[in-house]
Amino acid sequence: MASGEDSNITASASLRNGVGASSSSSSSASELNLTEEEESGIRLVHMLISCAHSLQRGNLSLAASLLHTMQSIFQHLTTASGIGKVASHFIHSLTLRIYAPPHSQIHYHQNDAVLYHHFYEASPYLKFAHFTANQAILQAFTDHNCLHVIDFHLMHGLQWPPLIHALAIRPGAPPSLRLTAVAPPSSDHREIGFRLADVARSVNLRFSFRVVAASRLEDVNTSMLQVNPKEAVAVNSVMQLHRVLGSEHSIDAVLDWIRKMNPRVMTVVEQEANHNQNGFLERFTEALCYYSAVFDSLQACPVEPDKSLGEMYVQREICNVLCCEGPARLERHEPLAKWKARLGKAGFEGVHLASNALKQASMLLSLFSAEGYSVEENEGCLTLCWHNRPLIAASAWRAVQLAHSDCD
């Protein structure tokens, strides 16, 4: 692991070339004021890293002192964008880390679905994830008429109307589609089911919807999903599998029951970050660089009336990465290279996304009119990038050497 001093240099350089650069280019202040704000921002970054270093060493009194100083510096920074916005979220998380029990759960809000919806509208992240996953599912379902999608994160069901329409316009008779959603027991998804059924009915697609109540993927088994061996099955995981990485046993068990279903395809979309380290300083530094790029990219998107609610969705994620330990820490992001190794070991092989997926995903980004976004191909996988910094990665997988069957 890098030393505290090395981490300071790395984080400062990343922020100066990322968020700091973006906010500087858009500012109308004088050059002198810009320099003062940049210097304050860089000083704040160094103190954030020093505070994290103190927390890792267990020096809470020094961490609290640094936090107090940072709050004073923070008052002189613009918080609408740039380093000031990023620092506000990390100072908030450090405050919780210092003054709340270290193993306490940062609870996901009851209005999480509302924040999710605003994050969906404010940025291309989830649209890219849903579009790319749907392309992989359509590719896997070619020439099959009895279809079953198992979704690990239904939320508003925003991913599925485009897939329903795409299936309905395939040559020949429309197939039948069964959608099974894994969702917390307290959730009520009947309205989503009715809405999706109406969409399917409007295009003459046979459709059924069912929810499997489970708080965690670890609590699911194949019998709960009622898979018909004659179905062509797709498993869809958009930013969910990382939540099972708290123990090797849990992720191995989940991947095992997925593989036993012999899905035609498993779509995996994950944050392209490395937040699963045990060392707090290393995790903090990685998070500071990653979320600086995230907020910079969000700032460049067209202004939405409730963009701040979308940013709250990201802030909640940061809090879980930095404030929680043990089972309470759900946001354990790992980069694509680690997922490739993990899934390969679990008995999956990669499926190259269709060549037109790259072009169509790039066209999707053009809707946001934000320079800096790009889509890159990586050995059959697609990554959404901000100024060449990968932010999320989409990949497709299938079980190795298992026979498939389908409806007549």
GROMACS .gro file of C-alpha atoms in nm:
model
  408
    1MET     CA    1   0.000   0.000   0.000
    2ALA     CA    2   0.123   0.350  -0.080
    3SER     CA    3   0.244   0.571   0.200
    4GLY     CA    4   0.036   0.866   0.316
    5GLU     CA    5   0.268   1.111   0.139
    6ASP     CA    6   0.253   0.920  -0.190
    7SER     CA    7  -0.126   0.901  -0.165
    8ASN     CA    8  -0.141   1.278  -0.116
    9ILE     CA    9   0.056   1.339  -0.433
   10THR     CA   10  -0.151   1.093  -0.637
   11ALA     CA   11  -0.486   1.225  -0.519
   12SER     CA   12  -0.385   1.588  -0.564
   13ALA     CA   13  -0.266   1.529  -0.919
   14SER     CA   14  -0.584   1.340  -1.008
   15LEU     CA   15  -0.807   1.611  -0.869
   16ARG     CA   16  -0.613   1.893  -1.036
   17ASN     CA   17  -0.647   1.715  -1.370
   18GLY     CA   18  -1.011   1.621  -1.310
   19VAL     CA   19  -1.260   1.815  -1.100
   20GLY     CA   20  -1.031   2.108  -1.038
   21ALA     CA   21  -0.956   2.150  -1.407
   22SER     CA   22  -1.324   2.141  -1.501
   23SER     CA   23  -1.433   2.397  -1.243
   24SER     CA   24  -1.140   2.626  -1.330
   25SER     CA   25  -1.225   2.631  -1.699
   26SER     CA   26  -1.585   2.733  -1.631
   27SER     CA   27  -1.512   3.000  -1.370
   28SER     CA   28  -1.538   3.370  -1.448
   29ALA     CA   29  -1.340   3.481  -1.144
   30SER     CA   30  -1.007   3.661  -1.173
   31GLU     CA   31  -0.688   3.461  -1.218
   32LEU     CA   32  -0.577   3.557  -0.865
   33ASN     CA   33  -0.899   3.429  -0.708
   34LEU     CA   34  -0.881   3.113  -0.916
   35THR     CA   35  -0.530   3.046  -0.789
   36GLU     CA   36  -0.634   3.103  -0.430
   37GLU     CA   37  -0.925   2.865  -0.463
   38GLU     CA   38  -0.710   2.603  -0.633
   39GLU     CA   39  -0.450   2.630  -0.359
   40SER     CA   40  -0.719   2.596  -0.093
   41GLY     CA   41  -0.861   2.297  -0.277
   42ILE     CA   42  -0.525   2.123  -0.306
   43ARG     CA   43  -0.455   2.191   0.062
   44LEU     CA   44  -0.794   2.044   0.145
   45VAL     CA   45  -0.718   1.730  -0.057
   46HIS     CA   46  -0.392   1.678   0.135
   47MET     CA   47  -0.576   1.722   0.464
   48LEU     CA   48  -0.848   1.477   0.361
   49ILE     CA   49  -0.582   1.214   0.296
   50SER     CA   50  -0.402   1.299   0.621
   51CYS     CA   51  -0.728   1.265   0.811
   52ALA     CA   52  -0.789   0.924   0.655
   53HIS     CA   53  -0.431   0.824   0.743
   54SER     CA   54  -0.491   0.927   1.105
   55LEU     CA   55  -0.810   0.723   1.117
   56GLN     CA   56  -0.631   0.417   0.984
   57ARG     CA   57  -0.370   0.452   1.261
   58GLY     CA   58  -0.647   0.494   1.519
   59ASN     CA   59  -0.553   0.853   1.607
   60LEU     CA   60  -0.905   0.990   1.643
   61SER     CA   61  -0.800   1.311   1.820
   62LEU     CA   62  -0.571   1.413   1.531
   63ALA     CA   63  -0.837   1.315   1.277
   64ALA     CA   64  -1.095   1.528   1.459
   65SER     CA   65  -0.852   1.822   1.468
   66LEU     CA   66  -0.785   1.792   1.095
   67LEU     CA   67  -1.158   1.771   1.031
   68HIS     CA   68  -1.214   2.097   1.222
   69THR     CA   69  -0.944   2.270   1.017
   70MET     CA   70  -1.089   2.136   0.693
   71GLN     CA   71  -1.430   2.272   0.779
   72SER     CA   72  -1.273   2.618   0.815
   73ILE     CA   73  -1.095   2.590   0.479
   74PHE     CA   74  -1.410   2.456   0.320
   75GLN     CA   75  -1.593   2.782   0.394
   76HIS     CA   76  -1.372   2.958   0.139
   77LEU     CA   77  -1.444   2.717  -0.146
   78THR     CA   78  -1.720   2.719  -0.404
   79THR     CA   79  -1.941   2.416  -0.333
   80ALA     CA   80  -2.153   2.426  -0.648
   81SER     CA   81  -1.889   2.236  -0.845
   82GLY     CA   82  -1.527   2.127  -0.851
   83ILE     CA   83  -1.316   2.037  -0.551
   84GLY     CA   84  -1.557   2.213  -0.315
   85LYS     CA   85  -1.846   1.985  -0.409
   86VAL     CA   86  -1.636   1.669  -0.380
   87ALA     CA   87  -1.484   1.781  -0.049
   88SER     CA   88  -1.826   1.848   0.099
   89HIS     CA   89  -1.928   1.483   0.054
   90PHE     CA   90  -1.601   1.345   0.187
   91ILE     CA   91  -1.595   1.577   0.488
   92HIS     CA   92  -1.950   1.463   0.562
   93SER     CA   93  -1.841   1.097   0.543
   94LEU     CA   94  -1.534   1.156   0.762
   95THR     CA   95  -1.754   1.329   1.020
   96LEU     CA   96  -1.976   1.022   1.035
   97ARG     CA   97  -1.673   0.795   1.049
   98ILE     CA   98  -1.523   0.985   1.344
   99TYR     CA   99  -1.833   1.053   1.551
  100ALA     CA  100  -2.047   0.744   1.475
  101PRO     CA  101  -1.967   0.385   1.578
  102PRO     CA  102  -1.737   0.233   1.311
  103HIS     CA  103  -1.956  -0.072   1.252
  104SER     CA  104  -2.287   0.114   1.244
  105GLN     CA  105  -2.505   0.070   0.937
  106ILE     CA  106  -2.547   0.371   0.710
  107HIS     CA  107  -2.906   0.288   0.629
  108TYR     CA  108  -3.036   0.316   0.278
  109HIS     CA  109  -3.316   0.568   0.280
  110GLN     CA  110  -3.675   0.471   0.225
  111ASN     CA  111  -3.675   0.716  -0.066
  112ASP     CA  112  -3.380   0.540  -0.227
  113ALA     CA  113  -3.596   0.459  -0.529
  114VAL     CA  114  -3.666   0.832  -0.570
  115LEU     CA  115  -3.294   0.916  -0.560
  116TYR     CA  116  -3.226   0.632  -0.803
  117HIS     CA  117  -3.478   0.777  -1.049
  118HIS     CA  118  -3.318   1.123  -1.034
  119PHE     CA  119  -2.971   0.976  -1.077
  120TYR     CA  120  -3.106   0.791  -1.382
  121GLU     CA  121  -3.236   1.117  -1.530
  122ALA     CA  122  -2.933   1.331  -1.440
  123SER     CA  123  -2.660   1.122  -1.601
  124PRO     CA  124  -2.594   0.857  -1.868
  125TYR     CA  125  -2.463   0.598  -1.617
  126LEU     CA  126  -2.775   0.386  -1.569
  127LYS     CA  127  -2.901   0.439  -1.924
  128PHE     CA  128  -2.570   0.307  -2.055
  129ALA     CA  129  -2.590   0.013  -1.812
  130HIS     CA  130  -2.946  -0.079  -1.909
  131PHE     CA  131  -2.891  -0.033  -2.281
  132THR     CA  132  -2.574  -0.242  -2.291
  133ALA     CA  133  -2.724  -0.520  -2.078
  134ASN     CA  134  -3.036  -0.529  -2.298
  135GLN     CA  135  -2.820  -0.560  -2.610
  136ALA     CA  136  -2.646  -0.862  -2.459
  137ILE     CA  137  -2.979  -1.018  -2.360
  138LEU     CA  138  -3.126  -0.966  -2.709
  139GLN     CA  139  -2.815  -1.120  -2.859
  140ALA     CA  140  -2.847  -1.426  -2.634
  141PHE     CA  141  -3.221  -1.466  -2.699
  142THR     CA  142  -3.192  -1.475  -3.079
  143ASP     CA  143  -3.409  -1.759  -3.221
  144HIS     CA  144  -3.557  -1.845  -2.878
  145ASN     CA  145  -3.924  -1.796  -2.800
  146CYS     CA  146  -3.962  -1.892  -2.434
  147LEU     CA  147  -3.769  -1.627  -2.242
  148HIS     CA  148  -3.703  -1.570  -1.872
  149VAL     CA  149  -3.513  -1.269  -1.734
  150ILE     CA  150  -3.406  -1.272  -1.370
  151ASP     CA  151  -3.335  -0.918  -1.251
  152PHE     CA  152  -3.134  -0.845  -0.937
  153HIS     CA  153  -3.230  -0.476  -0.913
  154LEU     CA  154  -3.575  -0.387  -1.044
  155MET     CA  155  -3.619  -0.040  -0.889
  156HIS     CA  156  -3.865   0.141  -1.121
  157GLY     CA  157  -3.834  -0.125  -1.391
  158LEU     CA  158  -3.683   0.138  -1.621
  159GLN     CA  159  -3.467  -0.115  -1.803
  160TRP     CA  160  -3.744  -0.335  -1.936
  161PRO     CA  161  -3.982  -0.136  -2.165
  162PRO     CA  162  -3.708  -0.098  -2.432
  163LEU     CA  163  -3.638  -0.473  -2.419
  164ILE     CA  164  -4.009  -0.553  -2.448
  165HIS     CA  165  -4.038  -0.330  -2.756
  166ALA     CA  166  -3.723  -0.480  -2.912
  167LEU     CA  167  -3.852  -0.835  -2.863
  168ALA     CA  168  -4.190  -0.744  -3.009
  169ILE     CA  169  -4.044  -0.628  -3.342
  170ARG     CA  170  -3.832  -0.938  -3.399
  171PRO     CA  171  -3.914  -1.128  -3.718
  172GLY     CA  172  -4.183  -1.388  -3.667
  173ALA     CA  173  -4.430  -1.424  -3.383
  174PRO     CA  174  -4.344  -1.232  -3.063
  175PRO     CA  175  -4.189  -1.455  -2.795
  176SER     CA  176  -4.317  -1.496  -2.441
  177LEU     CA  177  -4.125  -1.313  -2.171
  178ARG     CA  178  -4.121  -1.392  -1.801
  179LEU     CA  179  -3.957  -1.137  -1.570
  180THR     CA  180  -3.859  -1.240  -1.218
  181ALA     CA  181  -3.731  -0.962  -0.991
  182VAL     CA  182  -3.535  -1.019  -0.669
  183ALA     CA  183  -3.641  -0.744  -0.430
  184PRO     CA  184  -3.648  -0.668  -0.054
  185PRO     CA  185  -3.949  -0.814   0.128
  186SER     CA  186  -4.077  -0.468   0.225
  187SER     CA  187  -4.099  -0.352  -0.135
  188ASP     CA  188  -4.429  -0.332  -0.319
  189HIS     CA  189  -4.369  -0.371  -0.692
  190ARG     CA  190  -4.723  -0.441  -0.805
  191GLU     CA  191  -4.754  -0.104  -0.977
  192ILE     CA  192  -4.431  -0.166  -1.169
  193GLY     CA  193  -4.559  -0.508  -1.272
  194PHE     CA  194  -4.889  -0.362  -1.394
  195ARG     CA  195  -4.706  -0.092  -1.590
  196LEU     CA  196  -4.473  -0.341  -1.761
  197ALA     CA  197  -4.769  -0.568  -1.837
  198ASP     CA  198  -4.943  -0.273  -2.007
  199VAL     CA  199  -4.633  -0.208  -2.217
  200ALA     CA  200  -4.620  -0.574  -2.323
  201ARG     CA  201  -4.992  -0.579  -2.398
  202SER     CA  202  -4.959  -0.274  -2.621
  203VAL     CA  203  -4.714  -0.462  -2.847
  204ASN     CA  204  -4.886  -0.804  -2.824
  205LEU     CA  205  -4.607  -0.966  -2.625
  206ARG     CA  206  -4.697  -1.246  -2.385
  207PHE     CA  207  -4.563  -1.133  -2.049
  208SER     CA  208  -4.564  -1.240  -1.686
  209PHE     CA  209  -4.408  -1.078  -1.382
  210ARG     CA  210  -4.313  -1.214  -1.042
  211VAL     CA  211  -4.119  -1.086  -0.741
  212VAL     CA  212  -3.897  -1.305  -0.522
  213ALA     CA  213  -3.870  -1.145  -0.179
  214ALA     CA  214  -3.512  -1.151  -0.049
  215SER     CA  215  -3.305  -0.889   0.132
  216ARG     CA  216  -2.978  -1.032  -0.003
  217LEU     CA  217  -2.874  -1.236  -0.305
  218GLU     CA  218  -2.718  -1.481  -0.059
  219ASP     CA  219  -3.070  -1.567   0.056
  220VAL     CA  220  -3.186  -1.672  -0.292
  221ASN     CA  221  -3.177  -2.024  -0.437
  222THR     CA  222  -3.281  -2.168  -0.771
  223SER     CA  223  -3.602  -2.323  -0.640
  224MET     CA  224  -3.729  -1.976  -0.545
  225LEU     CA  225  -3.684  -1.859  -0.904
  226GLN     CA  226  -3.897  -2.141  -1.056
  227VAL     CA  227  -3.684  -2.177  -1.366
  228ASN     CA  228  -3.829  -2.398  -1.638
  229PRO     CA  229  -3.557  -2.607  -1.804
  230LYS     CA  230  -3.717  -2.531  -2.143
  231GLU     CA  231  -3.669  -2.156  -2.096
  232ALA     CA  232  -3.385  -1.946  -2.232
  233VAL     CA  233  -3.269  -1.769  -1.914
  234ALA     CA  234  -3.088  -1.439  -1.874
  235VAL     CA  235  -2.959  -1.312  -1.540
  236ASN     CA  236  -2.927  -0.935  -1.511
  237SER     CA  237  -2.707  -0.774  -1.246
  238VAL     CA  238  -2.669  -0.395  -1.268
  239MET     CA  239  -2.436  -0.278  -0.990
  240GLN     CA  240  -2.545  -0.553  -0.750
  241LEU     CA  241  -2.292  -0.837  -0.739
  242HIS     CA  242  -2.034  -0.623  -0.555
  243ARG     CA  243  -2.269  -0.621  -0.256
  244VAL     CA  244  -2.201  -0.991  -0.208
  245LEU     CA  245  -1.823  -0.948  -0.178
  246GLY     CA  246  -1.825  -0.921   0.202
  247SER     CA  247  -1.716  -1.284   0.214
  248GLU     CA  248  -1.570  -1.522  -0.041
  249HIS     CA  249  -1.820  -1.788   0.065
  250SER     CA  250  -2.116  -1.562  -0.019
  251ILE     CA  251  -2.004  -1.460  -0.366
  252ASP     CA  252  -1.898  -1.816  -0.449
  253ALA     CA  253  -2.240  -1.947  -0.339
  254VAL     CA  254  -2.430  -1.688  -0.546
  255LEU     CA  255  -2.224  -1.749  -0.859
  256ASP     CA  256  -2.268  -2.123  -0.807
  257TRP     CA  257  -2.648  -2.115  -0.808
  258ILE     CA  258  -2.645  -1.876  -1.106
  259ARG     CA  259  -2.420  -2.116  -1.300
  260LYS     CA  260  -2.641  -2.413  -1.213
  261MET     CA  261  -2.935  -2.240  -1.388
  262ASN     CA  262  -2.725  -2.251  -1.706
  263PRO     CA  263  -2.827  -1.902  -1.823
  264ARG     CA  264  -2.790  -1.810  -2.187
  265VAL     CA  265  -2.628  -1.494  -2.062
  266MET     CA  266  -2.548  -1.318  -1.737
  267THR     CA  267  -2.506  -0.944  -1.773
  268VAL     CA  268  -2.279  -0.777  -1.519
  269VAL     CA  269  -2.248  -0.399  -1.489
  270GLU     CA  270  -2.024  -0.269  -1.212
  271GLN     CA  271  -1.847   0.048  -1.105
  272GLU     CA  272  -1.494   0.049  -1.245
  273ALA     CA  273  -1.335   0.117  -0.907
  274ASN     CA  274  -1.145  -0.066  -0.636
  275HIS     CA  275  -1.325  -0.001  -0.307
  276ASN     CA  276  -1.298  -0.348  -0.158
  277GLN     CA  277  -0.965  -0.301   0.021
  278ASN     CA  278  -0.949  -0.363   0.394
  279GLY     CA  279  -0.702  -0.076   0.448
  280PHE     CA  280  -0.901   0.242   0.505
  281LEU     CA  281  -0.641   0.484   0.363
  282GLU     CA  282  -0.608   0.298   0.033
  283ARG     CA  283  -0.987   0.269   0.000
  284PHE     CA  284  -1.032   0.637   0.086
  285THR     CA  285  -0.774   0.753  -0.171
  286GLU     CA  286  -0.925   0.539  -0.444
  287ALA     CA  287  -1.274   0.666  -0.359
  288LEU     CA  288  -1.158   1.030  -0.360
  289CYS     CA  289  -1.012   0.997  -0.711
  290TYR     CA  290  -1.304   0.793  -0.845
  291TYR     CA  291  -1.587   1.008  -0.713
  292SER     CA  292  -1.405   1.326  -0.814
  293ALA     CA  293  -1.436   1.205  -1.172
  294VAL     CA  294  -1.800   1.104  -1.113
  295PHE     CA  295  -1.902   1.448  -0.984
  296ASP     CA  296  -1.705   1.618  -1.258
  297SER     CA  297  -1.896   1.415  -1.517
  298LEU     CA  298  -2.231   1.488  -1.350
  299GLN     CA  299  -2.154   1.860  -1.351
  300ALA     CA  300  -2.103   1.850  -1.728
  301CYS     CA  301  -2.447   1.701  -1.798
  302PRO     CA  302  -2.741   1.930  -1.885
  303VAL     CA  303  -2.888   2.085  -1.572
  304GLU     CA  304  -3.191   1.900  -1.441
  305PRO     CA  305  -3.430   2.060  -1.186
  306ASP     CA  306  -3.353   1.788  -0.931
  307LYS     CA  307  -2.993   1.703  -1.020
  308SER     CA  308  -2.905   1.750  -0.652
  309LEU     CA  309  -3.121   1.446  -0.571
  310GLY     CA  310  -2.922   1.241  -0.818
  311GLU     CA  311  -2.604   1.357  -0.644
  312MET     CA  312  -2.753   1.247  -0.312
  313TYR     CA  313  -2.772   0.896  -0.455
  314VAL     CA  314  -2.395   0.907  -0.510
  315GLN     CA  315  -2.335   1.064  -0.167
  316ARG     CA  316  -2.515   0.772  -0.002
  317GLU     CA  317  -2.282   0.537  -0.187
  318ILE     CA  318  -1.973   0.729  -0.069
  319CYS     CA  319  -2.094   0.711   0.291
  320ASN     CA  320  -2.126   0.335   0.273
  321VAL     CA  321  -1.780   0.294   0.117
  322LEU     CA  322  -1.612   0.508   0.383
  323CYS     CA  323  -1.819   0.484   0.700
  324CYS     CA  324  -1.912   0.117   0.723
  325GLU     CA  325  -1.715  -0.197   0.800
  326GLY     CA  326  -1.799  -0.565   0.811
  327PRO     CA  327  -2.144  -0.674   0.689
  328ALA     CA  328  -2.264  -0.311   0.697
  329ARG     CA  329  -2.031  -0.221   0.407
  330LEU     CA  330  -2.225  -0.315   0.096
  331GLU     CA  331  -2.051  -0.098  -0.165
  332ARG     CA  332  -1.745  -0.316  -0.230
  333HIS     CA  333  -1.669  -0.220  -0.589
  334GLU     CA  334  -1.402  -0.407  -0.782
  335PRO     CA  335  -1.264  -0.333  -1.133
  336LEU     CA  336  -1.339  -0.534  -1.444
  337ALA     CA  337  -1.006  -0.720  -1.433
  338LYS     CA  338  -1.095  -0.868  -1.093
  339TRP     CA  339  -1.446  -0.961  -1.207
  340LYS     CA  340  -1.303  -1.139  -1.510
  341ALA     CA  341  -1.076  -1.348  -1.287
  342ARG     CA  342  -1.354  -1.416  -1.034
  343LEU     CA  343  -1.616  -1.515  -1.291
  344GLY     CA  344  -1.369  -1.729  -1.484
  345LYS     CA  345  -1.282  -1.916  -1.167
  346ALA     CA  346  -1.655  -1.968  -1.096
  347GLY     CA  347  -1.714  -2.145  -1.428
  348PHE     CA  348  -1.815  -1.861  -1.661
  349GLU     CA  349  -1.671  -1.748  -1.991
  350GLY     CA  350  -1.698  -1.404  -2.145
  351VAL     CA  351  -1.944  -1.330  -2.426
  352HIS     CA  352  -1.835  -1.055  -2.663
  353LEU     CA  353  -2.093  -0.782  -2.693
  354ALA     CA  354  -2.216  -0.731  -3.050
  355SER     CA  355  -2.008  -0.494  -3.260
  356ASN     CA  356  -2.297  -0.250  -3.306
  357ALA     CA  357  -2.339  -0.213  -2.928
  358LEU     CA  358  -2.035   0.018  -2.916
  359LYS     CA  359  -2.172   0.248  -3.186
  360GLN     CA  360  -2.521   0.258  -3.038
  361ALA     CA  361  -2.392   0.322  -2.685
  362SER     CA  362  -2.182   0.611  -2.819
  363MET     CA  363  -2.494   0.753  -2.984
  364LEU     CA  364  -2.674   0.726  -2.651
  365LEU     CA  365  -2.410   0.948  -2.489
  366SER     CA  366  -2.464   1.216  -2.752
  367LEU     CA  367  -2.808   1.279  -2.601
  368PHE     CA  368  -2.638   1.434  -2.299
  369SER     CA  369  -2.444   1.690  -2.505
  370ALA     CA  370  -2.151   1.660  -2.265
  371GLU     CA  371  -1.801   1.650  -2.405
  372GLY     CA  372  -1.575   1.421  -2.210
  373TYR     CA  373  -1.790   1.107  -2.209
  374SER     CA  374  -1.685   0.816  -2.426
  375VAL     CA  375  -1.743   0.443  -2.463
  376GLU     CA  376  -1.446   0.211  -2.504
  377GLU     CA  377  -1.428  -0.156  -2.596
  378ASN     CA  378  -1.216  -0.382  -2.376
  379GLU     CA  379  -1.188  -0.744  -2.495
  380GLY     CA  380  -1.559  -0.772  -2.571
  381CYS     CA  381  -1.669  -0.558  -2.274
  382LEU     CA  382  -1.775  -0.192  -2.282
  383THR     CA  383  -1.669   0.080  -2.040
  384LEU     CA  384  -1.825   0.422  -1.992
  385CYS     CA  385  -1.542   0.673  -1.950
  386TRP     CA  386  -1.503   1.033  -1.847
  387HIS     CA  387  -1.194   1.190  -2.006
  388ASN     CA  388  -1.054   0.838  -2.058
  389ARG     CA  389  -1.112   0.746  -1.691
  390PRO     CA  390  -1.333   0.431  -1.687
  391LEU     CA  391  -1.631   0.477  -1.454
  392ILE     CA  392  -1.851   0.173  -1.512
  393ALA     CA  393  -1.793  -0.150  -1.704
  394ALA     CA  394  -2.048  -0.375  -1.874
  395SER     CA  395  -1.976  -0.739  -1.955
  396ALA     CA  396  -2.166  -1.053  -2.055
  397TRP     CA  397  -2.105  -1.413  -1.945
  398ARG     CA  398  -2.230  -1.768  -1.989
  399ALA     CA  399  -2.172  -2.095  -1.809
  400VAL     CA  400  -1.893  -2.309  -1.946
  401GLN     CA  401  -1.965  -2.645  -2.109
  402LEU     CA  402  -2.327  -2.682  -2.007
  403ALA     CA  403  -2.595  -2.793  -2.253
  404HIS     CA  404  -2.878  -2.552  -2.336
  405SER     CA  405  -3.241  -2.633  -2.408
  406ASP     CA  406  -3.533  -2.423  -2.517
  407CYS     CA  407  -3.905  -2.432  -2.597
  408ASP     CA  408  -4.014  -2.575  -2.923
   0.00000   0.00000   0.00000
